[in-house]
Structures are given as C-alpha cells and as structure tokens.
JSON list of C-alpha atoms in Angstrom, two decimals:
[
{"chain": "A", "resi": 1, "resn": "MET", "atom": "CA", "xyz": [19.20, 125.20, 147.33]},
{"chain": "A", "resi": 2, "resn": "THR", "atom": "CA", "xyz": [22.33, 124.72, 145.32]},
{"chain": "A", "resi": 3, "resn": "ASN", "atom": "CA", "xyz": [23.85, 125.95, 148.56]},
{"chain": "A", "resi": 4, "resn": "GLU", "atom": "CA", "xyz": [22.20, 123.65, 150.58]},
{"chain": "A", "resi": 5, "resn": "LYS", "atom": "CA", "xyz": [23.42, 121.08, 148.40]},
{"chain": "A", "resi": 6, "resn": "ASN", "atom": "CA", "xyz": [26.90, 122.09, 148.09]},
{"chain": "A", "resi": 7, "resn": "ASN", "atom": "CA", "xyz": [27.10, 122.29, 152.19]},
{"chain": "A", "resi": 8, "resn": "THR", "atom": "CA", "xyz": [25.66, 119.08, 152.40]},
{"chain": "A", "resi": 9, "resn": "LEU", "atom": "CA", "xyz": [28.60, 117.56, 149.76]},
{"chain": "A", "resi": 10, "resn": "ASN", "atom": "CA", "xyz": [30.85, 119.62, 151.77]},
{"chain": "A", "resi": 11, "resn": "GLU", "atom": "CA", "xyz": [29.86, 118.00, 154.95]},
{"chain": "A", "resi": 12, "resn": "GLU", "atom": "CA", "xyz": [30.00, 114.59, 153.50]},
{"chain": "A", "resi": 13, "resn": "VAL", "atom": "CA", "xyz": [33.71, 114.96, 151.73]},
{"chain": "A", "resi": 14, "resn": "GLU", "atom": "CA", "xyz": [35.02, 116.33, 154.83]},
{"chain": "A", "resi": 15, "resn": "THR", "atom": "CA", "xyz": [37.00, 114.21, 156.96]},
{"chain": "A", "resi": 16, "resn": "PRO", "atom": "CA", "xyz": [38.85, 115.26, 159.72]},
{"chain": "A", "resi": 17, "resn": "MET", "atom": "CA", "xyz": [42.72, 115.54, 159.77]},
{"chain": "A", "resi": 18, "resn": "ASN", "atom": "CA", "xyz": [42.99, 114.34, 163.22]},
{"chain": "A", "resi": 19, "resn": "ASP", "atom": "CA", "xyz": [41.17, 111.07, 162.36]},
{"chain": "A", "resi": 20, "resn": "HIS", "atom": "CA", "xyz": [44.39, 108.09, 161.62]},
{"chain": "A", "resi": 21, "resn": "VAL", "atom": "CA", "xyz": [43.81, 104.88, 160.45]},
{"chain": "A", "resi": 22, "resn": "GLU", "atom": "CA", "xyz": [45.34, 101.88, 163.08]},
{"chain": "A", "resi": 23, "resn": "LEU", "atom": "CA", "xyz": [47.01, 99.30, 160.87]},
{"chain": "A", "resi": 24, "resn": "THR", "atom": "CA", "xyz": [48.04, 95.85, 162.36]},
{"chain": "A", "resi": 25, "resn": "GLU", "atom": "CA", "xyz": [51.24, 94.77, 162.42]},
{"chain": "A", "resi": 26, "resn": "GLU", "atom": "CA", "xyz": [50.72, 92.19, 158.96]},
{"chain": "A", "resi": 27, "resn": "GLU", "atom": "CA", "xyz": [48.92, 95.08, 157.44]},
{"chain": "A", "resi": 28, "resn": "VAL", "atom": "CA", "xyz": [52.02, 96.96, 157.58]},
{"chain": "A", "resi": 29, "resn": "GLU", "atom": "CA", "xyz": [54.35, 94.54, 156.99]},
{"chain": "A", "resi": 30, "resn": "THR", "atom": "CA", "xyz": [52.37, 93.51, 153.73]},
{"chain": "A", "resi": 31, "resn": "VAL", "atom": "CA", "xyz": [52.43, 97.05, 152.48]},
{"chain": "A", "resi": 32, "resn": "PHE", "atom": "CA", "xyz": [56.43, 97.39, 152.55]},
{"chain": "A", "resi": 33, "resn": "ALA", "atom": "CA", "xyz": [56.50, 93.66, 151.46]},
{"chain": "A", "resi": 34, "resn": "GLU", "atom": "CA", "xyz": [54.90, 95.41, 148.44]},
{"chain": "A", "resi": 35, "resn": "ALA", "atom": "CA", "xyz": [56.94, 98.57, 148.13]},
{"chain": "A", "resi": 36, "resn": "GLY", "atom": "CA", "xyz": [59.95, 96.43, 148.37]},
{"chain": "A", "resi": 37, "resn": "ASP", "atom": "CA", "xyz": [58.75, 94.11, 145.43]},
{"chain": "A", "resi": 38, "resn": "SER", "atom": "CA", "xyz": [58.19, 96.86, 143.26]},
{"chain": "A", "resi": 39, "resn": "GLU", "atom": "CA", "xyz": [61.60, 98.38, 144.19]},
{"chain": "A", "resi": 40, "resn": "GLN", "atom": "CA", "xyz": [63.21, 95.15, 143.33]},
{"chain": "A", "resi": 41, "resn": "GLU", "atom": "CA", "xyz": [61.23, 94.59, 140.24]},
{"chain": "A", "resi": 42, "resn": "SER", "atom": "CA", "xyz": [62.12, 98.30, 139.12]},
{"chain": "A", "resi": 43, "resn": "THR", "atom": "CA", "xyz": [65.83, 97.67, 139.65]},
{"chain": "A", "resi": 44, "resn": "VAL", "atom": "CA", "xyz": [65.33, 94.33, 137.66]},
{"chain": "A", "resi": 45, "resn": "ASP", "atom": "CA", "xyz": [63.64, 96.23, 134.96]},
{"chain": "A", "resi": 46, "resn": "TYR", "atom": "CA", "xyz": [66.67, 99.36, 135.02]},
{"chain": "A", "resi": 47, "resn": "ALA", "atom": "CA", "xyz": [69.24, 96.09, 134.90]},
{"chain": "A", "resi": 48, "resn": "ALA", "atom": "CA", "xyz": [67.91, 94.80, 132.18]},
{"chain": "A", "resi": 49, "resn": "GLU", "atom": "CA", "xyz": [67.27, 98.16, 130.24]},
{"chain": "A", "resi": 50, "resn": "ILE", "atom": "CA", "xyz": [70.71, 99.40, 130.85]},
{"chain": "A", "resi": 51, "resn": "GLN", "atom": "CA", "xyz": [71.88, 96.10, 129.45]},
{"chain": "A", "resi": 52, "resn": "VAL", "atom": "CA", "xyz": [70.01, 96.22, 126.04]},
{"chain": "A", "resi": 53, "resn": "LEU", "atom": "CA", "xyz": [71.14, 99.66, 126.20]},
{"chain": "A", "resi": 54, "resn": "THR", "atom": "CA", "xyz": [74.92, 99.12, 126.57]},
{"chain": "A", "resi": 55, "resn": "SER", "atom": "CA", "xyz": [75.03, 95.99, 123.91]},
{"chain": "A", "resi": 56, "resn": "LYS", "atom": "CA", "xyz": [73.18, 98.50, 121.34]},
{"chain": "A", "resi": 57, "resn": "LEU", "atom": "CA", "xyz": [75.84, 101.09, 122.32]},
{"chain": "A", "resi": 58, "resn": "GLU", "atom": "CA", "xyz": [78.25, 98.49, 121.54]},
{"chain": "A", "resi": 59, "resn": "ASP", "atom": "CA", "xyz": [77.16, 97.35, 118.16]},
{"chain": "A", "resi": 60, "resn": "ALA", "atom": "CA", "xyz": [76.42, 101.56, 117.31]},
{"chain": "A", "resi": 61, "resn": "ASP", "atom": "CA", "xyz": [80.47, 101.80, 118.16]},
{"chain": "A", "resi": 62, "resn": "ASN", "atom": "CA", "xyz": [81.81, 98.42, 116.56]},
{"chain": "A", "resi": 63, "resn": "ARG", "atom": "CA", "xyz": [79.67, 99.69, 113.01]},
{"chain": "A", "resi": 64, "resn": "TYR", "atom": "CA", "xyz": [81.24, 103.44, 113.34]},
{"chain": "A", "resi": 65, "resn": "LEU", "atom": "CA", "xyz": [84.88, 101.76, 113.68]},
{"chain": "A", "resi": 66, "resn": "ARG", "atom": "CA", "xyz": [84.17, 99.38, 110.64]},
{"chain": "A", "resi": 67, "resn": "LEU", "atom": "CA", "xyz": [82.91, 102.22, 108.77]},
{"chain": "A", "resi": 68, "resn": "GLN", "atom": "CA", "xyz": [85.73, 104.20, 109.57]},
{"chain": "A", "resi": 69, "resn": "ALA", "atom": "CA", "xyz": [88.49, 101.44, 108.59]},
{"chain": "A", "resi": 70, "resn": "ASP", "atom": "CA", "xyz": [86.85, 101.29, 105.43]},
{"chain": "A", "resi": 71, "resn": "PHE", "atom": "CA", "xyz": [86.58, 104.45, 104.60]},
{"chain": "A", "resi": 72, "resn": "ASP", "atom": "CA", "xyz": [90.60, 105.09, 105.82]},
{"chain": "A", "resi": 73, "resn": "ASN", "atom": "CA", "xyz": [91.11, 101.85, 103.19]},
{"chain": "A", "resi": 74, "resn": "PHE", "atom": "CA", "xyz": [88.86, 103.40, 100.60]},
{"chain": "A", "resi": 75, "resn": "ARG", "atom": "CA", "xyz": [91.49, 106.89, 101.12]},
{"chain": "A", "resi": 76, "resn": "ARG", "atom": "CA", "xyz": [94.48, 104.52, 100.73]},
{"chain": "A", "resi": 77, "resn": "ARG", "atom": "CA", "xyz": [93.51, 102.89, 98.00]},
{"chain": "A", "resi": 78, "resn": "THR", "atom": "CA", "xyz": [92.45, 106.12, 96.38]},
{"chain": "A", "resi": 79, "resn": "ARG", "atom": "CA", "xyz": [95.78, 107.78, 97.14]},
{"chain": "A", "resi": 80, "resn": "LEU", "atom": "CA", "xyz": [97.81, 104.73, 95.62]},
{"chain": "A", "resi": 81, "resn": "ASP", "atom": "CA", "xyz": [95.74, 104.37, 92.76]},
{"chain": "A", "resi": 82, "resn": "SER", "atom": "CA", "xyz": [96.12, 108.03, 91.94]},
{"chain": "A", "resi": 83, "resn": "GLU", "atom": "CA", "xyz": [99.74, 107.88, 92.47]},
{"chain": "A", "resi": 84, "resn": "ALA", "atom": "CA", "xyz": [100.35, 105.05, 89.98]},
{"chain": "A", "resi": 85, "resn": "ALA", "atom": "CA", "xyz": [98.04, 106.92, 87.69]},
{"chain": "A", "resi": 86, "resn": "GLU", "atom": "CA", "xyz": [100.59, 109.99, 87.98]},
{"chain": "A", "resi": 87, "resn": "LYS", "atom": "CA", "xyz": [103.59, 107.56, 87.96]},
{"chain": "A", "resi": 88, "resn": "TYR", "atom": "CA", "xyz": [102.53, 105.54, 84.67]},
{"chain": "A", "resi": 89, "resn": "ARG", "atom": "CA", "xyz": [100.79, 108.15, 83.06]},
{"chain": "A", "resi": 90, "resn": "ALA", "atom": "CA", "xyz": [102.96, 107.85, 79.73]},
{"chain": "A", "resi": 91, "resn": "GLN", "atom": "CA", "xyz": [102.61, 104.01, 79.81]},
{"chain": "A", "resi": 92, "resn": "LYS", "atom": "CA", "xyz": [99.88, 103.87, 76.79]},
{"chain": "A", "resi": 93, "resn": "LEU", "atom": "CA", "xyz": [101.91, 106.26, 74.61]},
{"chain": "A", "resi": 94, "resn": "VAL", "atom": "CA", "xyz": [104.96, 104.57, 75.28]},
{"chain": "A", "resi": 95, "resn": "THR", "atom": "CA", "xyz": [103.57, 101.04, 74.53]},
{"chain": "A", "resi": 96, "resn": "GLU", "atom": "CA", "xyz": [102.37, 102.51, 70.82]},
{"chain": "A", "resi": 97, "resn": "LEU", "atom": "CA", "xyz": [105.87, 104.49, 70.14]},
{"chain": "A", "resi": 98, "resn": "LEU", "atom": "CA", "xyz": [107.41, 100.96, 71.13]},
{"chain": "A", "resi": 99, "resn": "PRO", "atom": "CA", "xyz": [106.73, 100.00, 67.29]},
{"chain": "A", "resi": 100, "resn": "ALA", "atom": "CA", "xyz": [108.06, 103.52, 65.70]},
{"chain": "A", "resi": 101, "resn": "LEU", "atom": "CA", "xyz": [111.05, 103.32, 67.85]},
{"chain": "A", "resi": 102, "resn": "ASP", "atom": "CA", "xyz": [112.09, 99.31, 66.40]},
{"chain": "A", "resi": 103, "resn": "ASN", "atom": "CA", "xyz": [111.36, 100.94, 63.18]},
{"chain": "A", "resi": 104, "resn": "PHE", "atom": "CA", "xyz": [113.83, 103.30, 63.49]},
{"chain": "A", "resi": 105, "resn": "GLU", "atom": "CA", "xyz": [116.36, 100.81, 64.84]},
{"chain": "A", "resi": 106, "resn": "ARG", "atom": "CA", "xyz": [115.70, 98.69, 61.40]},
{"chain": "A", "resi": 107, "resn": "ALA", "atom": "CA", "xyz": [115.86, 101.37, 59.45]},
{"chain": "A", "resi": 108, "resn": "LEU", "atom": "CA", "xyz": [119.01, 102.96, 60.51]},
{"chain": "A", "resi": 109, "resn": "LYS", "atom": "CA", "xyz": [121.10, 99.38, 60.15]},
{"chain": "A", "resi": 110, "resn": "ILE", "atom": "CA", "xyz": [120.84, 100.49, 56.59]},
{"chain": "A", "resi": 111, "resn": "GLU", "atom": "CA", "xyz": [124.11, 100.84, 54.78]},
{"chain": "A", "resi": 112, "resn": "ALA", "atom": "CA", "xyz": [124.40, 104.05, 52.87]},
{"chain": "A", "resi": 113, "resn": "ASP", "atom": "CA", "xyz": [125.56, 103.82, 49.34]},
{"chain": "A", "resi": 114, "resn": "ASN", "atom": "CA", "xyz": [125.35, 107.47, 48.65]},
{"chain": "A", "resi": 115, "resn": "GLU", "atom": "CA", "xyz": [125.32, 111.25, 50.13]},
{"chain": "A", "resi": 116, "resn": "GLN", "atom": "CA", "xyz": [121.88, 111.52, 49.61]},
{"chain": "A", "resi": 117, "resn": "THR", "atom": "CA", "xyz": [121.05, 108.03, 51.51]},
{"chain": "A", "resi": 118, "resn": "LYS", "atom": "CA", "xyz": [123.66, 108.93, 54.25]},
{"chain": "A", "resi": 119, "resn": "SER", "atom": "CA", "xyz": [122.09, 112.18, 54.86]},
{"chain": "A", "resi": 120, "resn": "LEU", "atom": "CA", "xyz": [118.60, 110.99, 54.87]},
{"chain": "A", "resi": 121, "resn": "LEU", "atom": "CA", "xyz": [119.81, 108.73, 57.53]},
{"chain": "A", "resi": 122, "resn": "GLN", "atom": "CA", "xyz": [121.73, 111.10, 59.71]},
{"chain": "A", "resi": 123, "resn": "GLY", "atom": "CA", "xyz": [118.45, 112.75, 60.05]},
{"chain": "A", "resi": 124, "resn": "MET", "atom": "CA", "xyz": [116.37, 109.74, 61.16]},
{"chain": "A", "resi": 125, "resn": "ASP", "atom": "CA", "xyz": [118.89, 109.19, 63.44]},
{"chain": "A", "resi": 126, "resn": "MET", "atom": "CA", "xyz": [118.45, 112.86, 64.97]},
{"chain": "A", "resi": 127, "resn": "VAL", "atom": "CA", "xyz": [114.85, 111.65, 65.25]},
{"chain": "A", "resi": 128, "resn": "TYR", "atom": "CA", "xyz": [115.55, 108.38, 66.66]},
{"chain": "A", "resi": 129, "resn": "ARG", "atom": "CA", "xyz": [117.99, 110.10, 69.39]},
{"chain": "A", "resi": 130, "resn": "SER", "atom": "CA", "xyz": [115.18, 112.87, 70.42]},
{"chain": "A", "resi": 131, "resn": "LEU", "atom": "CA", "xyz": [112.11, 109.76, 70.64]},
{"chain": "A", "resi": 132, "resn": "VAL", "atom": "CA", "xyz": [114.36, 108.07, 73.31]},
{"chain": "A", "resi": 133, "resn": "GLU", "atom": "CA", "xyz": [115.59, 111.34, 74.66]},
{"chain": "A", "resi": 134, "resn": "ALA", "atom": "CA", "xyz": [112.30, 112.09, 75.56]},
{"chain": "A", "resi": 135, "resn": "LEU", "atom": "CA", "xyz": [111.06, 108.69, 76.50]},
{"chain": "A", "resi": 136, "resn": "LYS", "atom": "CA", "xyz": [113.96, 108.57, 78.93]},
{"chain": "A", "resi": 137, "resn": "THR", "atom": "CA", "xyz": [112.63, 111.96, 80.47]},
{"chain": "A", "resi": 138, "resn": "GLU", "atom": "CA", "xyz": [109.34, 110.20, 81.01]},
{"chain": "A", "resi": 139, "resn": "GLY", "atom": "CA", "xyz": [111.13, 107.01, 82.74]},
{"chain": "A", "resi": 140, "resn": "VAL", "atom": "CA", "xyz": [111.48, 104.30, 80.04]},
{"chain": "A", "resi": 141, "resn": "GLU", "atom": "CA", "xyz": [115.26, 102.60, 80.24]},
{"chain": "A", "resi": 142, "resn": "VAL", "atom": "CA", "xyz": [115.90, 100.28, 77.83]},
{"chain": "A", "resi": 143, "resn": "ILE", "atom": "CA", "xyz": [116.48, 96.47, 79.22]},
{"chain": "A", "resi": 144, "resn": "GLU", "atom": "CA", "xyz": [120.24, 95.59, 79.13]},
{"chain": "A", "resi": 145, "resn": "ALA", "atom": "CA", "xyz": [119.96, 91.78, 78.14]},
{"chain": "A", "resi": 146, "resn": "VAL", "atom": "CA", "xyz": [123.16, 90.82, 76.16]},
{"chain": "A", "resi": 147, "resn": "GLY", "atom": "CA", "xyz": [125.72, 89.53, 78.51]},
{"chain": "A", "resi": 148, "resn": "ASN", "atom": "CA", "xyz": [123.58, 89.21, 81.53]},
{"chain": "A", "resi": 149, "resn": "GLU", "atom": "CA", "xyz": [121.74, 86.57, 83.55]},
{"chain": "A", "resi": 150, "resn": "PHE", "atom": "CA", "xyz": [118.48, 85.25, 82.09]},
{"chain": "A", "resi": 151, "resn": "ASP", "atom": "CA", "xyz": [115.48, 86.62, 83.90]},
{"chain": "A", "resi": 152, "resn": "PRO", "atom": "CA", "xyz": [112.15, 85.64, 83.21]},
{"chain": "A", "resi": 153, "resn": "ASN", "atom": "CA", "xyz": [111.23, 88.95, 84.60]},
{"chain": "A", "resi": 154, "resn": "PHE", "atom": "CA", "xyz": [112.56, 91.00, 82.15]},
{"chain": "A", "resi": 155, "resn": "HIS", "atom": "CA", "xyz": [113.51, 88.57, 79.18]},
{"chain": "A", "resi": 156, "resn": "HIS", "atom": "CA", "xyz": [111.40, 86.67, 76.96]},
{"chain": "A", "resi": 157, "resn": "ALA", "atom": "CA", "xyz": [113.07, 83.97, 75.44]},
{"chain": "A", "resi": 158, "resn": "VAL", "atom": "CA", "xyz": [112.89, 83.06, 72.19]},
{"chain": "A", "resi": 159, "resn": "MET", "atom": "CA", "xyz": [115.36, 80.27, 71.41]},
{"chain": "A", "resi": 160, "resn": "GLN", "atom": "CA", "xyz": [118.22, 78.43, 72.88]},
{"chain": "A", "resi": 161, "resn": "GLY", "atom": "CA", "xyz": [121.93, 78.10, 71.94]},
{"chain": "A", "resi": 162, "resn": "GLU", "atom": "CA", "xyz": [124.97, 76.74, 73.01]},
{"chain": "A", "resi": 163, "resn": "ASP", "atom": "CA", "xyz": [128.14, 79.06, 72.98]},
{"chain": "A", "resi": 164, "resn": "GLU", "atom": "CA", "xyz": [131.00, 78.37, 74.58]},
{"chain": "A", "resi": 165, "resn": "SER", "atom": "CA", "xyz": [132.27, 82.00, 74.97]},
{"chain": "A", "resi": 166, "resn": "PHE", "atom": "CA", "xyz": [129.09, 82.27, 77.30]},
{"chain": "A", "resi": 167, "resn": "GLY", "atom": "CA", "xyz": [127.88, 80.58, 80.82]},
{"chain": "A", "resi": 168, "resn": "SER", "atom": "CA", "xyz": [124.62, 78.57, 81.23]},
{"chain": "A", "resi": 169, "resn": "ASN", "atom": "CA", "xyz": [121.55, 80.70, 81.42]},
{"chain": "A", "resi": 170, "resn": "ILE", "atom": "CA", "xyz": [123.35, 84.08, 80.09]},
{"chain": "A", "resi": 171, "resn": "VAL", "atom": "CA", "xyz": [121.46, 86.13, 77.48]},
{"chain": "A", "resi": 172, "resn": "THR", "atom": "CA", "xyz": [123.59, 85.61, 74.02]},
{"chain": "A", "resi": 173, "resn": "ASP", "atom": "CA", "xyz": [121.41, 87.62, 71.41]},
{"chain": "A", "resi": 174, "resn": "GLU", "atom": "CA", "xyz": [118.83, 90.28, 71.54]},
{"chain": "A", "resi": 175, "resn": "PHE", "atom": "CA", "xyz": [116.07, 90.20, 68.87]},
{"chain": "A", "resi": 176, "resn": "GLN", "atom": "CA", "xyz": [114.08, 93.33, 70.20]},
{"chain": "A", "resi": 177, "resn": "LYS", "atom": "CA", "xyz": [115.09, 95.81, 72.74]},
{"chain": "A", "resi": 178, "resn": "GLY", "atom": "CA", "xyz": [112.62, 95.46, 75.98]},
{"chain": "A", "resi": 179, "resn": "TYR", "atom": "CA", "xyz": [111.36, 98.68, 77.99]},
{"chain": "A", "resi": 180, "resn": "ILE", "atom": "CA", "xyz": [111.08, 99.37, 82.01]},
{"chain": "A", "resi": 181, "resn": "LEU", "atom": "CA", "xyz": [108.75, 102.63, 82.48]},
{"chain": "A", "resi": 182, "resn": "LYS", "atom": "CA", "xyz": [110.20, 103.53, 86.18]},
{"chain": "A", "resi": 183, "resn": "ASP", "atom": "CA", "xyz": [109.57, 99.98, 87.76]},
{"chain": "A", "resi": 184, "resn": "ARG", "atom": "CA", "xyz": [107.43, 98.51, 85.64]},
{"chain": "A", "resi": 185, "resn": "VAL", "atom": "CA", "xyz": [108.34, 96.45, 82.37]},
{"chain": "A", "resi": 186, "resn": "ILE", "atom": "CA", "xyz": [106.31, 97.77, 79.25]},
{"chain": "A", "resi": 187, "resn": "ARG", "atom": "CA", "xyz": [107.76, 95.14, 77.52]},
{"chain": "A", "resi": 188, "resn": "PRO", "atom": "CA", "xyz": [110.40, 92.36, 77.45]},
{"chain": "A", "resi": 189, "resn": "SER", "atom": "CA", "xyz": [113.53, 91.71, 75.69]},
{"chain": "A", "resi": 190, "resn": "MET", "atom": "CA", "xyz": [113.42, 88.93, 73.32]},
{"chain": "A", "resi": 191, "resn": "VAL", "atom": "CA", "xyz": [116.42, 87.10, 73.75]},
{"chain": "A", "resi": 192, "resn": "LYS", "atom": "CA", "xyz": [118.34, 83.71, 72.60]},
{"chain": "A", "resi": 193, "resn": "VAL", "atom": "CA", "xyz": [119.54, 82.14, 75.70]},
{"chain": "A", "resi": 194, "resn": "ASN", "atom": "CA", "xyz": [122.77, 79.66, 76.35]},
{"chain": "A", "resi": 195, "resn": "GLN", "atom": "CA", "xyz": [121.98, 76.31, 77.77]}
]
C-alpha cells in the first residue's frame, strides 16, 4: 500500500519537461521591469553603502593621522624636556652655591693684618677659585656688568646715579654678581645704573 501511495505521489508531482508556459507581452515586460527595478534598487543600495563606508574610512584615516601627529609631538616634547634636563641639571646646585660664593668674595675683601690671617685668606682664596672653576666646567659664567649698557634680561637695577664718566643707561656699580648657566640666567646682577 505504501508503494501505491508513493506511485500516486510521484504521478502527481511529476510534470512533463516539454510543457512550457506561454506569457503575454505585458507579463514579460512586467517580469523584466521588476528585475530591472530590483537591479536599480540594489545599485542604489550599493552606492549608499559605499558612501557610508567611504566616510567611515575617511574618519578612521583622520583619527589615525591626528593620533600620529599627537605621538610625534609627544616624542618631540619628551626629547626637548630630556635635553633641557640634561643641559640644566646643575641649576639647582649652582643656585644653592651662589650665596656661598658671595660670602667667599666678602671674606676675601678683608684686610689681613698678620701672617696667620694672610695664610687663612690664601686658603679661602684657593677654595673660592676651585669652586669657580668647578662651576665653569658646568657652564656657569659671571655676567659682566660694570661699564656695559643696562640690559633688564641680565641686570637688576636697584639704584640710579649720575656719573659724568659714564654714558646714559650704563652700569656704574655692581652690588651682587649675576650668573648664567649655559644660556639661562640663574641670577641677574644687582647694579647701579647711570641716568
């Protein structure tokens, strides 16, 4: 019985291959029009998708370029900071030693009245010179003031005077030496300026 059912189903399902369906011209045009519409719709969909993907790619490229520029700037700043740190590594030490140099200079101006004082001053002078030489090797230089034109970048005017032997705006006296470390002013000279 199952064989009979299968045969019946096979007979019902089987259709001859030579049968063809005839369509009218209107039906053919409708089928082609629908196929063309779907192609146009898919072309429009593809164009919109391409435009979206292109804008996303441009955004990603812009973010990448900005990130690369930020990293290059960071690398340059880091290099400059490390160069400056190396160049001015002695600044704090020099700043702390300057008052000691000032005290040595004041002490060396004392008039010696006996041999013991003279030998003490000679020893102090030797220590002072060795300190100055050590600072010179680190790039510390004294700012020349007396006889030079006043420069607010290097001099700190604390007084004004009138001296006919000097021209206008010329430093006549120096009260405290100024120092430069490489190209950075550590301490400006305290000076008296001619009007």
